[in-house]
XYZ file of N, CA and C in Angstrom:
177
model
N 0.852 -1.173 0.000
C 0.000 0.000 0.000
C 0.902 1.241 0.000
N 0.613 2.563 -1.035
C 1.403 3.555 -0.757
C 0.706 4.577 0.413
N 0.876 5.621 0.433
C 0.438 7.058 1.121
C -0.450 7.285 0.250
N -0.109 7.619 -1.135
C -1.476 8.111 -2.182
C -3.019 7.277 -1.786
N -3.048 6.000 -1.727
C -3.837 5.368 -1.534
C -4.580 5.668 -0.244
N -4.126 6.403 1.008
C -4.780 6.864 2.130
C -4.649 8.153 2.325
N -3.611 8.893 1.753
C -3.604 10.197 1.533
C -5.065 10.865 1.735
N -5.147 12.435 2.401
C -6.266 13.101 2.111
C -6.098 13.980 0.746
N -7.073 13.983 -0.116
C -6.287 14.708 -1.381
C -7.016 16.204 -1.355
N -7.881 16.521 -0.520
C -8.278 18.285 -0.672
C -8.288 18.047 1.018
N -6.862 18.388 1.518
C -6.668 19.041 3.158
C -7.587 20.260 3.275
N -8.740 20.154 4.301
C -8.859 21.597 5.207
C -7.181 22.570 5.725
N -7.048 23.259 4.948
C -6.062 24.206 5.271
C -6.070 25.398 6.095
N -5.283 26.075 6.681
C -5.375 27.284 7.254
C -4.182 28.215 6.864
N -4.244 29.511 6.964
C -3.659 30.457 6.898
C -2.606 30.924 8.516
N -1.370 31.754 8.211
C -0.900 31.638 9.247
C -1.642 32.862 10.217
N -2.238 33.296 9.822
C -2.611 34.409 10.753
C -3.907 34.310 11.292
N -4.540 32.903 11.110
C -5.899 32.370 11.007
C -5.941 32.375 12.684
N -6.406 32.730 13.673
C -6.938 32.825 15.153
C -6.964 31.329 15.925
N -5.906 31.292 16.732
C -6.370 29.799 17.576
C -7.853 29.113 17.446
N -8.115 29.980 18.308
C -10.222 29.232 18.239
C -10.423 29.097 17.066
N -10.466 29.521 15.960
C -10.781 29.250 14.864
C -10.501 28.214 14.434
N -9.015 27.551 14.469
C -8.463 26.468 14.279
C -9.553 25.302 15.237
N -9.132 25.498 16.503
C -9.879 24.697 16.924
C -11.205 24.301 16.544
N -11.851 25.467 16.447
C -13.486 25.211 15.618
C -13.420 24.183 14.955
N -12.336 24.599 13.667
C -12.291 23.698 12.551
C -12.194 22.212 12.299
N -10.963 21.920 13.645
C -10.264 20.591 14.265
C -12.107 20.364 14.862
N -12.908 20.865 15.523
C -13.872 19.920 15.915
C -15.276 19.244 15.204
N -15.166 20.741 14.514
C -16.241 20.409 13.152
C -16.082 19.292 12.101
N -14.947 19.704 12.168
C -14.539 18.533 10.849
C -13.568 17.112 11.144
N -13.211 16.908 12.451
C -12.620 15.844 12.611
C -11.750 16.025 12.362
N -10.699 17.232 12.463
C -9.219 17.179 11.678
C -8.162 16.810 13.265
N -7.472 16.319 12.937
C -6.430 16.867 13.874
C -5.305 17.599 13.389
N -4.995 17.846 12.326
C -4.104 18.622 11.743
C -4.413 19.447 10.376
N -3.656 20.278 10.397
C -3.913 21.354 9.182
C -2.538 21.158 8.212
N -2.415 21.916 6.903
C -1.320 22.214 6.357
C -1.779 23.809 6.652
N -0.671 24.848 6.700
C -0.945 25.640 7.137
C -0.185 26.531 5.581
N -1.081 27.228 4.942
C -0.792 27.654 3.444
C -0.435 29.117 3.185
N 0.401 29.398 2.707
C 0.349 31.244 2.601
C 1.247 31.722 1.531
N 0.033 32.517 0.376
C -0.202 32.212 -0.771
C 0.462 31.123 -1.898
N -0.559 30.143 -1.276
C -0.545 28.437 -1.792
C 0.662 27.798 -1.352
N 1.306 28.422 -0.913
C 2.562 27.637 -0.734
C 2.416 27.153 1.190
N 3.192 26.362 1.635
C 3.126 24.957 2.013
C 4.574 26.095 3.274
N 3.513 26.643 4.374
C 5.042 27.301 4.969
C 4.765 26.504 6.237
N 4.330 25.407 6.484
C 4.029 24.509 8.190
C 2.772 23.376 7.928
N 2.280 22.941 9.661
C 1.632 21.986 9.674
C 1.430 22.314 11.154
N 0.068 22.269 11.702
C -0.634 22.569 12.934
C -1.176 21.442 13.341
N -1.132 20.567 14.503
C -1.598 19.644 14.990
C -2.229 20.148 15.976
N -3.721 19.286 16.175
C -4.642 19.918 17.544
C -3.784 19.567 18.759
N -2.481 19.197 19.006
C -2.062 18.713 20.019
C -0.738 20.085 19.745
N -0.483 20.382 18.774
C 0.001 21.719 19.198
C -0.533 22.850 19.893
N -1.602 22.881 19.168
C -2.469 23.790 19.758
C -2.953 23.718 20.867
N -3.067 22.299 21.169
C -3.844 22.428 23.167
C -2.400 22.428 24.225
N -1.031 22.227 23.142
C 0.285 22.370 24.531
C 0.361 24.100 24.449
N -0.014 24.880 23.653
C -0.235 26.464 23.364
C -0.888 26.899 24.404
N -2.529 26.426 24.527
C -3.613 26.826 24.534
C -3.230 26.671 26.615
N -2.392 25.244 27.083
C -2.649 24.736 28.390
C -1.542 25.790 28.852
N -0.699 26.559 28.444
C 0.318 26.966 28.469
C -0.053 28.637 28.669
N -0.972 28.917 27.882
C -1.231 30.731 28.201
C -1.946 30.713 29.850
């Protein structure tokens, strides 16, 4: 089996300036635990909901 074969092929993406909660919203609405994080189209990171809650436990 490759990656293509389980791959997601249209990622929910985010922007870098896109608002914590927002992210989170997104991570709950949609079942994501991670984002590619895009700015203009290009590929500058990757956000995991487990980044975000060591952020979030941390402020």
């Amino acid at each position: 089996m490759t990656i293509e074969k389980i791959m997601i092929k249209e990622p929910i993406t985010v922007s870098p300036d896109l608002p914590v909660e927002e992210a989170i919203w997104l991570g709950t609405q949609h079942g994501v635990a991670a984002f590619p994080v895009l700015e203009d189209k290009n590929l500058v990171g990757i956000i995991t909901q487990s980044d975000i809650s060591g952020v979030v436990a941390n402020a």
